[in-house]
Amino acid sequence: MPTYLYCLVDPDAELVLDDLAGIDGGAVRLLRAPTMTALVGDVGEGGVAPTAEHARAHDAVVRRAMTVTTPLPARFGQLFPDDAGAAASILGRAPRLERALALVRGCVEMTVRVRLDEAERGDEPDMTPAVETIGVGPGRHYLLELQNRQKVEQDMLLSSQIWQSKLSELVGGEVLLERLGPGSNESRTAVFSHLIRRESAEKYRQALRGANVGGLMVSGPWAPYSFAGDADVE
Amino acid sequence: MTGVFDPGESDEQLVLADLLNHVLDRGVVITGEVTISVADIDLVKVGLSLMIAAVETTEVVQRRALLKRQQNADVSVLPRRP
């Protein structure tokens, strides 16, 4: 039966997993290595479908770890032939994973979604299409639509940069690391992920509430998914 | 939607979108079989494009991992699901 990976934690984390169920109700157990511990579970042979229920179950295990320590969340869907296979893969990347754990230790992630079309417009760029495409042939229509999409993307990028600066003024003192995206051109949304100290979460929220700025949507604290890195990328 | 949004108070759909974004598209990747079934998935409609992007990201990671394994021929590769 394949071994499913939920997250990694420090080896001295005191986790109680008695009543914790993972994906499809499977039991969660600890896989101990010298410098880190993995939270793993059993799943069916056919893999794990990316459903909302399964995503919640994955995050629930990660959040249990968050109650006592800072987990390094694994991306959804990682399977190994068995516990030995999982342990071998983890140990093979131990130095990188240890660095990643050290980076996020004591931290949580906050996510800020900015609806650019609801935000302050005083200094917002013009987001109307560059060129009208009515009444032109299909080939030219395609090229003009492409040009318009590129303009929207450029405007979105500029707006995101403006909001990056605004957020820096509001919460920059609490932010250790920031990641941008992916947002959505269709919904005109930019997404910022902030790594902050765990104890700063309420101060961070209050700073955004106190600013009373429209168009902001804050969620968190999350486990530091956006800052967990990719152990296969140098 | 205006103002600062706290997921503990409103809009489950948006929280789900954030959840999917985090869990499916972020997090540490350790070489293994990132097995995600695309057929017969049961997703909430919101975030479908997000899901597609997440699957594409996973496919990139899988291809990268497979290439690396092929280059290191001493590592066995599990067969892909049909």
PDB file of C-alpha atoms in Angstrom, chain B:
ATOM      1  CA  MET B   1     -16.488  42.069  -1.703  1.00  0.00           C
ATOM      2  CA  THR B   2     -14.909  44.918   0.200  1.00  0.00           C
ATOM      3  CA  GLY B   3     -13.001  45.348   3.385  1.00  0.00           C
ATOM      4  CA  VAL B   4     -10.724  42.960   5.143  1.00  0.00           C
ATOM      5  CA  PHE B   5     -11.985  39.454   4.950  1.00  0.00           C
ATOM      6  CA  ASP B   6     -11.557  36.964   7.734  1.00  0.00           C
ATOM      7  CA  PRO B   7     -12.292  33.398   6.646  1.00  0.00           C
ATOM      8  CA  GLY B   8     -13.555  32.581  10.087  1.00  0.00           C
ATOM      9  CA  GLU B   9     -16.488  34.903   9.459  1.00  0.00           C
ATOM     10  CA  SER B  10     -17.576  34.579   5.816  1.00  0.00           C
ATOM     11  CA  ASP B  11     -17.289  33.212   2.263  1.00  0.00           C
ATOM     12  CA  GLU B  12     -16.488  29.530   2.343  1.00  0.00           C
ATOM     13  CA  GLN B  13     -15.957  29.486  -1.400  1.00  0.00           C
ATOM     14  CA  LEU B  14     -13.049  31.870  -1.232  1.00  0.00           C
ATOM     15  CA  VAL B  15     -11.492  29.942   1.618  1.00  0.00           C
ATOM     16  CA  LEU B  16     -11.770  26.790  -0.475  1.00  0.00           C
ATOM     17  CA  ALA B  17     -10.033  28.533  -3.364  1.00  0.00           C
ATOM     18  CA  ASP B  18      -7.194  29.498  -1.039  1.00  0.00           C
ATOM     19  CA  LEU B  19      -7.085  25.958   0.335  1.00  0.00           C
ATOM     20  CA  LEU B  20      -6.830  24.440  -3.127  1.00  0.00           C
ATOM     21  CA  ASN B  21      -4.219  26.976  -4.120  1.00  0.00           C
ATOM     22  CA  HIS B  22      -2.073  26.127  -1.117  1.00  0.00           C
ATOM     23  CA  VAL B  23      -2.481  22.382  -0.972  1.00  0.00           C
ATOM     24  CA  LEU B  24      -2.484  21.563  -4.684  1.00  0.00           C
ATOM     25  CA  ASP B  25       0.021  24.088  -5.981  1.00  0.00           C
ATOM     26  CA  ARG B  26       2.387  24.787  -3.105  1.00  0.00           C
ATOM     27  CA  GLY B  27       4.352  22.822  -0.573  1.00  0.00           C
ATOM     28  CA  VAL B  28       7.584  20.915  -0.700  1.00  0.00           C
ATOM     29  CA  VAL B  29       7.966  18.354  -3.456  1.00  0.00           C
ATOM     30  CA  ILE B  30      10.089  15.313  -2.779  1.00  0.00           C
ATOM     31  CA  THR B  31      10.638  12.992  -5.694  1.00  0.00           C
ATOM     32  CA  GLY B  32       7.992  10.385  -5.660  1.00  0.00           C
ATOM     33  CA  GLU B  33       4.944   9.645  -7.716  1.00  0.00           C
ATOM     34  CA  VAL B  34       2.734  12.709  -7.495  1.00  0.00           C
ATOM     35  CA  THR B  35      -0.306  10.776  -8.570  1.00  0.00           C
ATOM     36  CA  ILE B  36      -3.292  12.923  -9.280  1.00  0.00           C
ATOM     37  CA  SER B  37      -6.272  11.642 -11.163  1.00  0.00           C
ATOM     38  CA  VAL B  38      -7.705  14.213 -13.517  1.00  0.00           C
ATOM     39  CA  ALA B  39     -10.656  12.103 -14.643  1.00  0.00           C
ATOM     40  CA  ASP B  40     -13.731  11.907 -12.402  1.00  0.00           C
ATOM     41  CA  ILE B  41     -12.587  14.641 -10.123  1.00  0.00           C
ATOM     42  CA  ASP B  42     -15.207  16.149  -7.883  1.00  0.00           C
ATOM     43  CA  LEU B  43     -14.328  19.822  -7.546  1.00  0.00           C
ATOM     44  CA  VAL B  44     -16.242  22.812  -6.377  1.00  0.00           C
ATOM     45  CA  LYS B  45     -16.659  25.002  -9.457  1.00  0.00           C
ATOM     46  CA  VAL B  46     -14.793  27.940  -8.016  1.00  0.00           C
ATOM     47  CA  GLY B  47     -11.093  27.522  -8.623  1.00  0.00           C
ATOM     48  CA  LEU B  48     -11.396  25.176 -11.581  1.00  0.00           C
ATOM     49  CA  SER B  49      -8.852  27.227 -13.505  1.00  0.00           C
ATOM     50  CA  LEU B  50      -6.790  27.135 -10.357  1.00  0.00           C
ATOM     51  CA  MET B  51      -7.057  23.361 -10.384  1.00  0.00           C
ATOM     52  CA  ILE B  52      -5.925  23.206 -13.991  1.00  0.00           C
ATOM     53  CA  ALA B  53      -2.948  25.381 -13.170  1.00  0.00           C
ATOM     54  CA  ALA B  54      -2.157  23.197 -10.175  1.00  0.00           C
ATOM     55  CA  VAL B  55      -2.315  20.037 -12.267  1.00  0.00           C
ATOM     56  CA  GLU B  56      -0.093  21.623 -14.893  1.00  0.00           C
ATOM     57  CA  THR B  57       2.390  22.526 -12.175  1.00  0.00           C
ATOM     58  CA  THR B  58       2.328  18.955 -10.924  1.00  0.00           C
ATOM     59  CA  GLU B  59       2.868  17.622 -14.430  1.00  0.00           C
ATOM     60  CA  VAL B  60       5.906  19.853 -14.802  1.00  0.00           C
ATOM     61  CA  VAL B  61       7.288  18.511 -11.540  1.00  0.00           C
ATOM     62  CA  GLN B  62       6.569  14.953 -12.615  1.00  0.00           C
ATOM     63  CA  ARG B  63       8.309  15.427 -15.961  1.00  0.00           C
ATOM     64  CA  ARG B  64      11.263  17.030 -14.243  1.00  0.00           C
ATOM     65  CA  ALA B  65      11.434  14.218 -11.702  1.00  0.00           C
ATOM     66  CA  LEU B  66      11.146  11.565 -14.404  1.00  0.00           C
ATOM     67  CA  LEU B  67      13.920  13.168 -16.427  1.00  0.00           C
ATOM     68  CA  LYS B  68      16.137  13.231 -13.399  1.00  0.00           C
ATOM     69  CA  ARG B  69      15.392   9.618 -12.643  1.00  0.00           C
ATOM     70  CA  GLN B  70      16.173   8.637 -16.203  1.00  0.00           C
ATOM     71  CA  GLN B  71      19.475  10.417 -15.882  1.00  0.00           C
ATOM     72  CA  ASN B  72      20.147   8.530 -12.655  1.00  0.00           C
ATOM     73  CA  ALA B  73      19.371   5.119 -14.074  1.00  0.00           C
ATOM     74  CA  ASP B  74      19.904   3.280 -10.776  1.00  0.00           C
ATOM     75  CA  VAL B  75      16.520   4.528  -9.468  1.00  0.00           C
ATOM     76  CA  SER B  76      13.448   2.502 -10.387  1.00  0.00           C
ATOM     77  CA  VAL B  77      10.377   4.325 -11.624  1.00  0.00           C
ATOM     78  CA  LEU B  78       6.871   3.243 -10.818  1.00  0.00           C
ATOM     79  CA  PRO B  79       4.706   2.699 -13.890  1.00  0.00           C
ATOM     80  CA  ARG B  80       2.197   5.436 -14.584  1.00  0.00           C
ATOM     81  CA  ARG B  81      -1.443   4.636 -14.059  1.00  0.00           C
ATOM     82  CA  PRO B  82      -3.235   3.717 -17.295  1.00  0.00           C
TER      83      PRO B  82
END
